[in-house]
XYZ file of C-alpha atoms in Angstrom:
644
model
C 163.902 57.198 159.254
C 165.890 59.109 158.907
C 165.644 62.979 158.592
C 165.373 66.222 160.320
C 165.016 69.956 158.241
C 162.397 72.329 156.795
C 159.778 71.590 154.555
C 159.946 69.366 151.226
C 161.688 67.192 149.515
C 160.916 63.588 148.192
C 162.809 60.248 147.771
C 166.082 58.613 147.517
C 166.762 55.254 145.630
C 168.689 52.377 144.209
C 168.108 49.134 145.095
C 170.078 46.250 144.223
C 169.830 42.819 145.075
C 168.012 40.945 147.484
C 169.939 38.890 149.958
C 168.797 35.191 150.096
C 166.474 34.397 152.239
C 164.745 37.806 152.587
C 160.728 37.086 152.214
C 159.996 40.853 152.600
C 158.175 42.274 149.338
C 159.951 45.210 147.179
C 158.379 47.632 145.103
C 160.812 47.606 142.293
C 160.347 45.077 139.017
C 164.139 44.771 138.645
C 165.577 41.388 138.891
C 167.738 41.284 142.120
C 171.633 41.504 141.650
C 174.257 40.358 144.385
C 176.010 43.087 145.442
C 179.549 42.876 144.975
C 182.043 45.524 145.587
C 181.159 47.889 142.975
C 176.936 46.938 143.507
C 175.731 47.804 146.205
C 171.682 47.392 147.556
C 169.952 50.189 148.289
C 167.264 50.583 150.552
C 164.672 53.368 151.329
C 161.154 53.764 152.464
C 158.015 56.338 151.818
C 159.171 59.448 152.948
C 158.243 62.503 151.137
C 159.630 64.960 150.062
C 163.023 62.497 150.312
C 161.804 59.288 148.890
C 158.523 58.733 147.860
C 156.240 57.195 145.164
C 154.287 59.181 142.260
C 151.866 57.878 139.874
C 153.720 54.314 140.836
C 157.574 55.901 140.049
C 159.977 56.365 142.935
C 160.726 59.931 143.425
C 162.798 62.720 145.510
C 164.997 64.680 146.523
C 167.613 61.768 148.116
C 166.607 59.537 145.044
C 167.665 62.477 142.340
C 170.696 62.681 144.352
C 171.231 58.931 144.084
C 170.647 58.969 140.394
C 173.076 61.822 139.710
C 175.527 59.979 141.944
C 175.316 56.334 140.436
C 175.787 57.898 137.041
C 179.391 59.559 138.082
C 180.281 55.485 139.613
C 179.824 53.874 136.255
C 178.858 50.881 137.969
C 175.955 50.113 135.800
C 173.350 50.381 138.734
C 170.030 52.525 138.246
C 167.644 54.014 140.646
C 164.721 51.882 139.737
C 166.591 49.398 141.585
C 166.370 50.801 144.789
C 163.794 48.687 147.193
C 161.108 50.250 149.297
C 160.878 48.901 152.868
C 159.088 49.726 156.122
C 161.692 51.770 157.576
C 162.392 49.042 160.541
C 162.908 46.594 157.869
C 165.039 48.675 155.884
C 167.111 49.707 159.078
C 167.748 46.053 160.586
C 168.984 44.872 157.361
C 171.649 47.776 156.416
C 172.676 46.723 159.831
C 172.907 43.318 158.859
C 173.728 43.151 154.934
C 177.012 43.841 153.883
C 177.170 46.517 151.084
C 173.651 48.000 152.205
C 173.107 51.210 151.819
C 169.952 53.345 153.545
C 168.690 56.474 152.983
C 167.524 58.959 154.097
C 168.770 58.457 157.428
C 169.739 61.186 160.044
C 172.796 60.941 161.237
C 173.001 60.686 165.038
C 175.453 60.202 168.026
C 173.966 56.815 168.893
C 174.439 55.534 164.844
C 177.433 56.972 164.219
C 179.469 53.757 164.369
C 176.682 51.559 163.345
C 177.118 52.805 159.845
C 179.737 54.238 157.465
C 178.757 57.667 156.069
C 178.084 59.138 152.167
C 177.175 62.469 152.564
C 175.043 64.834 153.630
C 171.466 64.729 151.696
C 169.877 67.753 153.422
C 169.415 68.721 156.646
C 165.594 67.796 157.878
C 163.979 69.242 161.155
C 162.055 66.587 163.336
C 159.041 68.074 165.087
C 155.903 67.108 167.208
C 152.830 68.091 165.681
C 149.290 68.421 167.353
C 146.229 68.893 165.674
C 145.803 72.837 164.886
C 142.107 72.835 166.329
C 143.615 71.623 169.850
C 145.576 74.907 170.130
C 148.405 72.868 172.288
C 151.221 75.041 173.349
C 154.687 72.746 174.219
C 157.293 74.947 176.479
C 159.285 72.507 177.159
C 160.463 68.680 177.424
C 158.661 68.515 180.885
C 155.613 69.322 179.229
C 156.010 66.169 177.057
C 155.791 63.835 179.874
C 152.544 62.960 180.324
C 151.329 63.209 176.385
C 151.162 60.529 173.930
C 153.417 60.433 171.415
C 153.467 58.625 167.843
C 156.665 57.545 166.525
C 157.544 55.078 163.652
C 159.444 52.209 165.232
C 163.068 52.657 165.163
C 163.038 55.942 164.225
C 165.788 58.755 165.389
C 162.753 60.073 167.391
C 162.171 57.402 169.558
C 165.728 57.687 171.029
C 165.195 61.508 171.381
C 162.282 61.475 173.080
C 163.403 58.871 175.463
C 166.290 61.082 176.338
C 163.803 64.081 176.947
C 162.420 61.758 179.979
C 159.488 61.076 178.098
C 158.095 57.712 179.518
C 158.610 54.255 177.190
C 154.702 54.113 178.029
C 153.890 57.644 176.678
C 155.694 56.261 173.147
C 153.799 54.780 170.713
C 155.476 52.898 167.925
C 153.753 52.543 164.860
C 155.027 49.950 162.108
C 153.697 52.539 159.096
C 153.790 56.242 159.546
C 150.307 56.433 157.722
C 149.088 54.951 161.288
C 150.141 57.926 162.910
C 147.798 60.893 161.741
C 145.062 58.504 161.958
C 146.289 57.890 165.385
C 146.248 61.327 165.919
C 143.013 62.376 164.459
C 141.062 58.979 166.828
C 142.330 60.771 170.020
C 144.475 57.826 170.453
C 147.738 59.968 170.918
C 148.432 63.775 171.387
C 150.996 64.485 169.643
C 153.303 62.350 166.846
C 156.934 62.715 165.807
C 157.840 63.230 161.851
C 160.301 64.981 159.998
C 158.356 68.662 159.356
C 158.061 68.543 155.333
C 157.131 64.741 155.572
C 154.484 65.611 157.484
C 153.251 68.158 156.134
C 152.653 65.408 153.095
C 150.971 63.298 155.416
C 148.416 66.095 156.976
C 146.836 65.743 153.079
C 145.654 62.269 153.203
C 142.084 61.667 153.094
C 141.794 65.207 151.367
C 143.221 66.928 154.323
C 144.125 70.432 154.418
C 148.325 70.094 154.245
C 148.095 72.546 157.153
C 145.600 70.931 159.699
C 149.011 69.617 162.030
C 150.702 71.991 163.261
C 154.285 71.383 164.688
C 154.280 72.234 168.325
C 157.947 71.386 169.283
C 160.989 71.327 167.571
C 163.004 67.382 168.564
C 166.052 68.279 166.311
C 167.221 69.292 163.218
C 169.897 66.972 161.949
C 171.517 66.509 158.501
C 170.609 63.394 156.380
C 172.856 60.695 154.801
C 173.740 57.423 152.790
C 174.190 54.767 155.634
C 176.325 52.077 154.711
C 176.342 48.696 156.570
C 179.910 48.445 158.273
C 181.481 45.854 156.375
C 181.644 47.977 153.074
C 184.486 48.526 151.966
C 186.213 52.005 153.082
C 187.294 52.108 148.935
C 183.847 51.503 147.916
C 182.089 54.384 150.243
C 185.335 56.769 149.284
C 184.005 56.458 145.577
C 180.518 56.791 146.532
C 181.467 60.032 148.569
C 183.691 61.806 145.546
C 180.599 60.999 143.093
C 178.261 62.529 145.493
C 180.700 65.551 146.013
C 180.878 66.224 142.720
C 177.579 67.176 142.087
C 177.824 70.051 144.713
C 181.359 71.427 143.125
C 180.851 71.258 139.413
C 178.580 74.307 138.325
C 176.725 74.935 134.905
C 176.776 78.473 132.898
C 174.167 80.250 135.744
C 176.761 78.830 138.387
C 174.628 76.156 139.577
C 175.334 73.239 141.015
C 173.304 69.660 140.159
C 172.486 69.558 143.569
C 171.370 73.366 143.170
C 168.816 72.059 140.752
C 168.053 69.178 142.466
C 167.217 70.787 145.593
C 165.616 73.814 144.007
C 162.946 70.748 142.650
C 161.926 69.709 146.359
C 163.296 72.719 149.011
C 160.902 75.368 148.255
C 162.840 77.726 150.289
C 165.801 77.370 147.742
C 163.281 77.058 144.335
C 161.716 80.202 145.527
C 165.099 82.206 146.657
C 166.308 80.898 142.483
C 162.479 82.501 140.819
C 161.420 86.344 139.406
C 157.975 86.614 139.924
C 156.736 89.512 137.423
C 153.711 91.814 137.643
C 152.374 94.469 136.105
C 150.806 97.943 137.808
C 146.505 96.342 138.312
C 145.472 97.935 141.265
C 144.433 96.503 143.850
C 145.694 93.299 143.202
C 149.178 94.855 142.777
C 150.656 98.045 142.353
C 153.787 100.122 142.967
C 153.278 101.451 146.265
C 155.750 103.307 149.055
C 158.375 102.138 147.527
C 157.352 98.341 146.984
C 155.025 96.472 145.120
C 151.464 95.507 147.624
C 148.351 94.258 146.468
C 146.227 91.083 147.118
C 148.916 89.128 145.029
C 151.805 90.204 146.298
C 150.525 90.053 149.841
C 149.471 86.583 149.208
C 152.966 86.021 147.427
C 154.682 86.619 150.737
C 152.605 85.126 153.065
C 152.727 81.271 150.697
C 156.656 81.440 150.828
C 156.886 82.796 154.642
C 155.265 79.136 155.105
C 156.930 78.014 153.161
C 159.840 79.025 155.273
C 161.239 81.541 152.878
C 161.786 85.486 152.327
C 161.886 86.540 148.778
C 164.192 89.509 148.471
C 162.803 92.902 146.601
C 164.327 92.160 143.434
C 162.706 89.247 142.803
C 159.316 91.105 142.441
C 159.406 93.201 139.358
C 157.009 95.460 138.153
C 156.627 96.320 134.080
C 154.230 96.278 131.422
C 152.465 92.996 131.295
C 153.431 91.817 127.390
C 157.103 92.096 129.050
C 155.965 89.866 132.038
C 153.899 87.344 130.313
C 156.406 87.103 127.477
C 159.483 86.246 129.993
C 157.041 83.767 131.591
C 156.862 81.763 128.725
C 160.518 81.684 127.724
C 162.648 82.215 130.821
C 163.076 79.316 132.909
C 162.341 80.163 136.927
C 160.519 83.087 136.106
C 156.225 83.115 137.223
C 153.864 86.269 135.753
C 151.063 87.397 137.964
C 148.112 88.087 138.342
C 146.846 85.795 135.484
C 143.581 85.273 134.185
C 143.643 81.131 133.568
C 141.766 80.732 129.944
C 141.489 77.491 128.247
C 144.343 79.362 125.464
C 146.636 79.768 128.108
C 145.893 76.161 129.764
C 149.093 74.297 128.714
C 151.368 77.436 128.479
C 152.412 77.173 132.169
C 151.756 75.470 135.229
C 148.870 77.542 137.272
C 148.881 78.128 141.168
C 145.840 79.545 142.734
C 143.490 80.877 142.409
C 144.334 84.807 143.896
C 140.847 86.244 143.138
C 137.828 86.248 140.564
C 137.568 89.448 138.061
C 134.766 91.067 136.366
C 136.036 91.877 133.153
C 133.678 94.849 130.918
C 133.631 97.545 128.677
C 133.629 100.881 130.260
C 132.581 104.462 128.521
C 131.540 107.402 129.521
C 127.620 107.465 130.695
C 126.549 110.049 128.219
C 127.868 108.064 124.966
C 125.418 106.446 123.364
C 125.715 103.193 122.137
C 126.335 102.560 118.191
C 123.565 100.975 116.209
C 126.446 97.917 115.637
C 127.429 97.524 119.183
C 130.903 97.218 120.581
C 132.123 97.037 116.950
C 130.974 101.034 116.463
C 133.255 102.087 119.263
C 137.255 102.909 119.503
C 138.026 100.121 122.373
C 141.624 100.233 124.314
C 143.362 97.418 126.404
C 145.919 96.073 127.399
C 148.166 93.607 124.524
C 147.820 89.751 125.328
C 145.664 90.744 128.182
C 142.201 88.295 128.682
C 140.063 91.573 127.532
C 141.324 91.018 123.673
C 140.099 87.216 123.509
C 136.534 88.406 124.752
C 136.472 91.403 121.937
C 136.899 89.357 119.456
C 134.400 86.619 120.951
C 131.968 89.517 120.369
C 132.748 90.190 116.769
C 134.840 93.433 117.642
C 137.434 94.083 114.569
C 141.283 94.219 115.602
C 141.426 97.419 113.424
C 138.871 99.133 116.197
C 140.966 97.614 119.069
C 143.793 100.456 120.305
C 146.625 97.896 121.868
C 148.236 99.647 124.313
C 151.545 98.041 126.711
C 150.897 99.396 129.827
C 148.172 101.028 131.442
C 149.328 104.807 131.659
C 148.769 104.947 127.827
C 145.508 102.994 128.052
C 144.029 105.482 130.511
C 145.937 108.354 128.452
C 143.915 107.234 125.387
C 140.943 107.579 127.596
C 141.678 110.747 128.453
C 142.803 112.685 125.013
C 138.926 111.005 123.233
C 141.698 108.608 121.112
C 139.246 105.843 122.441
C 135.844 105.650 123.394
C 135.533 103.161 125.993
C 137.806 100.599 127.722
C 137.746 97.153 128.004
C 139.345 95.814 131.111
C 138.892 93.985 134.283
C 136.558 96.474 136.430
C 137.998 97.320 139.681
C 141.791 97.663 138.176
C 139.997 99.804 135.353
C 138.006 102.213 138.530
C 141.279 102.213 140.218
C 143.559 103.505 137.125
C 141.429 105.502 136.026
C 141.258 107.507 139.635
C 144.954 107.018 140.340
C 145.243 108.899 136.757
C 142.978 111.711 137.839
C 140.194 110.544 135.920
C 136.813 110.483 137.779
C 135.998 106.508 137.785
C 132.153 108.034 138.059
C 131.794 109.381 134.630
C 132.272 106.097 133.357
C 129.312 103.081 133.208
C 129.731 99.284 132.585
C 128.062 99.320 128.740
C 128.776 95.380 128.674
C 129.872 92.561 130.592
C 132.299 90.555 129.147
C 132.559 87.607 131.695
C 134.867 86.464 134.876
C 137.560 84.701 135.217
C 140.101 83.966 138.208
C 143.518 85.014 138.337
C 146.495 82.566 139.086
C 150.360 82.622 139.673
C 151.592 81.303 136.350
C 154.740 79.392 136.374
C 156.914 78.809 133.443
C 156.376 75.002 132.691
C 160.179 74.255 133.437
C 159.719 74.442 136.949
C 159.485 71.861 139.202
C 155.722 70.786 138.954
C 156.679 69.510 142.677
C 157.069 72.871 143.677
C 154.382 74.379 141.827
C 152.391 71.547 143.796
C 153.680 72.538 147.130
C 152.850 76.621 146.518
C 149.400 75.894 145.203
C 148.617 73.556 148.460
C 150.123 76.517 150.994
C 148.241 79.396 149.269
C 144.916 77.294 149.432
C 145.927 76.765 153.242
C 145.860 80.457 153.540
C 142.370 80.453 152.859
C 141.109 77.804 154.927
C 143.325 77.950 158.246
C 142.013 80.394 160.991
C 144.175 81.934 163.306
C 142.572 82.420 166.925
C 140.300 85.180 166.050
C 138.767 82.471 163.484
C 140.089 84.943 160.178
C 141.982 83.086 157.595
C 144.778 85.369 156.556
C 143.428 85.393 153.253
C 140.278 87.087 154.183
C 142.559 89.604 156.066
C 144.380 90.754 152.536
C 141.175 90.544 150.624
C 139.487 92.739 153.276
C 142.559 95.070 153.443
C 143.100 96.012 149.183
C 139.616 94.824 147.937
C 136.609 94.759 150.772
C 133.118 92.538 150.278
C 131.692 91.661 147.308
C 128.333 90.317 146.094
C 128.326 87.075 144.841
C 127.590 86.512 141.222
C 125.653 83.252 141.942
C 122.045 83.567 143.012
C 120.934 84.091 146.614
C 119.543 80.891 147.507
C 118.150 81.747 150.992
C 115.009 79.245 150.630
C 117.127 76.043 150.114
C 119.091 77.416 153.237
C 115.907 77.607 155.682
C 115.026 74.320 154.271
C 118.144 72.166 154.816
C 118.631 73.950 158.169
C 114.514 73.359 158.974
C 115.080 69.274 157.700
C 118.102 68.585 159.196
C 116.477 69.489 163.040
C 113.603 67.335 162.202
C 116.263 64.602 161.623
C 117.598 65.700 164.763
C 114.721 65.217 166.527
C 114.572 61.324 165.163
C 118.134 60.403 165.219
C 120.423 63.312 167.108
C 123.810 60.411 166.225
C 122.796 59.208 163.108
C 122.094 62.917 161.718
C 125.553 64.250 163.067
C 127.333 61.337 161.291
C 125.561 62.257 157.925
C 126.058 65.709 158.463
C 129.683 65.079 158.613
C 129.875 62.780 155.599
C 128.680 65.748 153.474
C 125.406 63.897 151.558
C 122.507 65.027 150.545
C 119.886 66.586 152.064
C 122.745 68.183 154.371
C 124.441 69.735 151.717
C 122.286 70.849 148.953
C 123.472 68.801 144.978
C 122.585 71.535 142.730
C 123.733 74.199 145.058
C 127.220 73.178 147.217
C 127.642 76.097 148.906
C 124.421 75.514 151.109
C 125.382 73.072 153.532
C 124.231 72.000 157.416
C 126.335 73.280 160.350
C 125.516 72.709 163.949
C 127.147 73.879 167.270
C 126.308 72.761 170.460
C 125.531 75.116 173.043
C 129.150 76.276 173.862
C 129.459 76.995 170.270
C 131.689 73.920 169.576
C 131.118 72.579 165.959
C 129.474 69.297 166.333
C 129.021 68.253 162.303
C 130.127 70.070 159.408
C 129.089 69.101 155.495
C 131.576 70.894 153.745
C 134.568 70.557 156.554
C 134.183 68.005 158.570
C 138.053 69.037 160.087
C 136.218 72.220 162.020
C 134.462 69.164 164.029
C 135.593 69.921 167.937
C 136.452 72.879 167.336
C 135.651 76.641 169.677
C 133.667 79.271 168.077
C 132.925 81.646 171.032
C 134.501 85.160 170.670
C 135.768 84.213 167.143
C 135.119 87.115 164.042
C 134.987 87.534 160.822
C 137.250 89.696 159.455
C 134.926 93.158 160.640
C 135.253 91.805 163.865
C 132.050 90.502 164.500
C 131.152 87.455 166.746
C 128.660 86.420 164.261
C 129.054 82.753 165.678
C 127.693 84.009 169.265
C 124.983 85.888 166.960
C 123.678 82.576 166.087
C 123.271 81.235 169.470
C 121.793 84.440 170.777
C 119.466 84.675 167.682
C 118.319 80.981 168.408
C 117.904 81.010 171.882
C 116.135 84.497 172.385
C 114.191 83.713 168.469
C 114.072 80.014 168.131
C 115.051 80.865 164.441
C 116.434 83.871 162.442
C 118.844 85.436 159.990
C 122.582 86.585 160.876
C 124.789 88.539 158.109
C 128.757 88.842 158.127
C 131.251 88.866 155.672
C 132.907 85.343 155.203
C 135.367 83.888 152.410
C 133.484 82.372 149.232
C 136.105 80.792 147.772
C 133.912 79.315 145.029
C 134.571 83.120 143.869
C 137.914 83.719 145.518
C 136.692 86.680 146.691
C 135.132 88.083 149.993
C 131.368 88.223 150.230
C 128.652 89.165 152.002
C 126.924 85.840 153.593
C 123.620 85.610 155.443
C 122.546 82.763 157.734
C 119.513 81.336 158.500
C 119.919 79.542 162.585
C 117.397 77.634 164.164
C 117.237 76.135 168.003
C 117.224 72.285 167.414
C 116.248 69.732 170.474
C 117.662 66.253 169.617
C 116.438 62.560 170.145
C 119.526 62.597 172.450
C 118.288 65.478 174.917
C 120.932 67.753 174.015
C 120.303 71.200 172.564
C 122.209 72.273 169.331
C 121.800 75.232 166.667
C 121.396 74.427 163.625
C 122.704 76.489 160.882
C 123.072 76.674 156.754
C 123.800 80.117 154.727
C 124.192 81.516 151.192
C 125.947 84.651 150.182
C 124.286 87.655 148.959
C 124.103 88.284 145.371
C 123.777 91.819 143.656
C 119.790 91.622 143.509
C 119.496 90.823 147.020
């Protein structure tokens, strides 16, 4: 290792041959070839976004460099030759073998004449993360001192950290970085050292939010590089160096560079900075407002690229008529239309990011218009052109010939307005919301049919970098997971902000709630361990089969989550004093309600992201006694649907 920057980017490769002798395994199928002076072997290791595998195919952003570099050599050599090595391995023999090249590897003070140098990659920041839940605040190096700390051996960080006075004894050297969030996650060390974006990769295995580590402390940020083993020839890494160089100085008829493009598929700070994301005016989800475009989509827009480390400029959010949007979606490279209902027509159009929120979608007329003996097909219906409204008309038999298809929604509502059309087919709070920002009264006007839901979704034209896409749609579903200290994901904040609560459309199930919560303390009672463990595992009867979104919660006494069957991550964590998004402590609720009650109900307003909305839950808490002597309060809750 390597690397030091901001967030993404994947692998680098080209392997050559193996020297003779070498008994360590390679992941390549390529028959080894000595290196001579024009062959080199190339050496990298698991490193994401820089050099990693995917679906078994070496990958990344130092490997597409590689590529693009070994084609402008003419030597012959391809990427799928590069070998993928522990890093230590990989490290001791570019040292070693003459004409060995590693990558990515940071270049440092202390390396600088160990190697010769190809370059630079991209820069990479190094970091410390903790886990988010431990709220660990790092002010400086003398704070470090007495913390354990996960490196991977040999890595840049090791010598960093020793230089920061951190004692050999605090540093743990692990031979595979996979070691070192599991390290992390036993209690076995406090903190561990990885490039930012690479761990931000790791933070996902075992179906782990990408989010849950949180860097702490900033080691360095460093650029990365080809390391060549000394005795290469200076002629050989001069070539090498003009190849690579040329990538960054030839430019294409948008004046981009290949390592524009390439860095645009990994560095999603420089993929978003290149995109147009398009919109259309659909209160509240977005609208044109005080002189720039809000709404839940927008909002959540913003907040996925500030983590992502990026600030998208104004004129990259455009607002137009949505045929316009959706139409340059579809043919214009870099370009993403929003907010997008995902139907099964529109499935392999682009590549799909979200989701943002669920929509009702109806038919809307005025109250006292009776309905025609033939049903929607009687009445004068407007929408919107190519908007998910038209495919459920026709699903209901309505003839395109009744169907007014208007561009935009000021001549929708105007067609409203002037009796050219009798009712409106759209998704319902947009409709309310045009029709009052139009000065019609929303009230006149009654839901005559339900058409059906569906979620809306960033759409991405399918030329983008499905890595990126990849990266957005993890970050966005971070923002509606990840508390801040309050305990409010900042999703529910811009969902409470444009939209407010909603009912769910999924049946109240409040009876399988006061029965998993009334089972699981009888459990408790038998086996206080054993019942935590299963809780925690997510299996049945702690989280209800036909209905997922009941599940088993228990705190403690202090209000620290003990088990969790539907996030087993919130394990250890705080609750006291933390809100929902109302601001209230609905967590010390429970404890109150239990101790004072023994059992009882508690409502707040909590995400349901089955619905990707906000919605009203209630929560059934009982006082538990387990076989272990300890007190706990038991928990399990189901969101309120428009019937209850």
């Amino acid at each position: 290792m390597r690397l030091t920057n901001s967030i993404l980017i994947t692998l680098l490769l080209i392997a050559a041959a193996l020297v003779a002798g070498c008994t360590t395994t390679t992941t390549n199928t390529t028959t080894p070839v000595a290196p001579t002076a024009d062959r080199l072997v190339l050496l990298t290791e698991e490193y994401p976004p820089f050099n990693y595998h995917e679906e078994g195919r070496l990958t990344g952003l130092s490997v597409d460099l590689l590529n693009e570099t070994l084609q402008g050599l003419s030597t012959g050599q391809q990427v799928d030759e590069v070998q993928s090595l522990p890093w230590d391995v990989a490290y001791r023999r570019a040292l070693a073998e003459t004409n060995t090249v590693l990558f990515a590897t940071s270049r440092l003070p202390a390396r600088e004449h160990e190697f010769k140098w190809a370059g630079p990659i991209a820069p990479e920041r190094s970091v410390l993360f903790a886990l988010r839940e431990h709220n660990l605040s790092i002010s400086g190096p003398a704070n470090l001192t007495r913390l354990r700390i996960g490196v991977v051996r040999n890595d840049a960080a090791v010598q960093k950290l020793a230089d920061l006075g951190v004692p050999e004894a605090q540093i743990h050297q692990a031979d595979r970085q996979e070691e070192l969030p599991a390290w992390l996650d036993a209690g076995e060390i406090d903190l561990f050292a990885y490039g930012e974006g690479a761990g931000r990769m790791l933070a996902q295995q075992g179906n782990g939010s990408v989010y849950r580590f949180v860097p702490v402390y900033t080691l360095a940020e460093v650029q990365t590089w080809f390391a060549f083993n000394r005795n290469t020839s200076d002629a050989t890494v001069a070539r090498f160096q003009a190849a690579l160089d040329r990538l960054s100085s030839e430019r294409d008829a948008d004046n981009l560079s290949v390592r524009d493009r390439i860095l645009a598929r990994y560095v999603p700070e420089v993929a978003l900075g290149q995109m147009t994301f398009r919109t259309e005016e659909y209160p509240p989800y977005s609208s044109a407002a005080n002189g720039t475009i809000e709404g839940v989509a927008p909002d959540l827009l913003r907040a996925t690229a500030g983590r992502l480390n990026a600030t998208l400029r104004p004129d990259q959010i455009e607002l137009g008529t949505w045929a316009d949007a959706y139409r340059s979606a579809l043919d214009i490279d870099n370009t993403v239309v929003f907010s997008t209902a995902r139907t099964p027509a529109r499935e392999a159009l682009f590549q799909w990011a979200g989701p943002i929120a669920r929509l009702h979608y109806v038919v809307l007329a005025d109250r006292n218009r009776t309905m025609p003996a033939d049903g929607l097909a009687g009445l004068r219906i407007t929408t919107i052109r190519d908007s998910a409204s038209v495919a459920y008309l026709r699903e209901r038999g309505v003839p395109d010939a009744k169907v007014r298809y208007e561009s935009g929604p000021d001549t929708m509502i105007e067609a409203i307005r002037n009796g050219s059309a009798d009712a409106l087919a759209y998704s319902l709070l947009p409709a309310r919301s045009l029709l009052s920002q139009h000065g019609v009264d929303p009230n006149r006007f009654a839901v005559i049919e339900t058409l059906g839901e569906h979620e809306l979704y960033f759409a991405f034209n399918r030329n983008v970098s499905p890595l990126m896409v990849n990266t957005f749609n993890r970050t966005l579903a971070a923002l509606k997971t990840d508390k801040d200290v309050s305990g409010i994901a900042p999703y529910e904040r811009i969902l409470y902000r444009h939209v407010g609560p909603e009912r769910s459309s999924a049946k109240a199930n409040q009876t399988g709630a006061m029965a998993v919560v009334n089972l699981t303390a009888e459990h408790l009672a038998a086996d206080a361990a054993g019942t935590l463990e299963a809780i925690n595992r997510g299996v049945a009867p702690y989280r209800d089969p036909v209905d997922p979104e009941v599940y088993a919660f228990v705190y403690d006494t202090n209000l620290t989550m003990v088990a969790h069957a539907a996030n087993y991550h919130l394990v250890g964590q705080n609750y006291h004093g933390r809100t929902d998004v109302t601001g209230k402590a609905f967590r010390d609720e429970f404890l109150a309600t239990a101790q004072s009650k023994g059992s009882g109900w508690v409502d707040y307003i909590y995400v349901n992201l089955a619905e990707s909305r906000l919605s009203e839950k209630t929560t059934y808490c009982r006082l538990a006694r387990g076989s272990d002597g300890h007190d706990y309060v038991v928990c399990a809750g189901t969101f309120r649907d428009s019937r209850s």
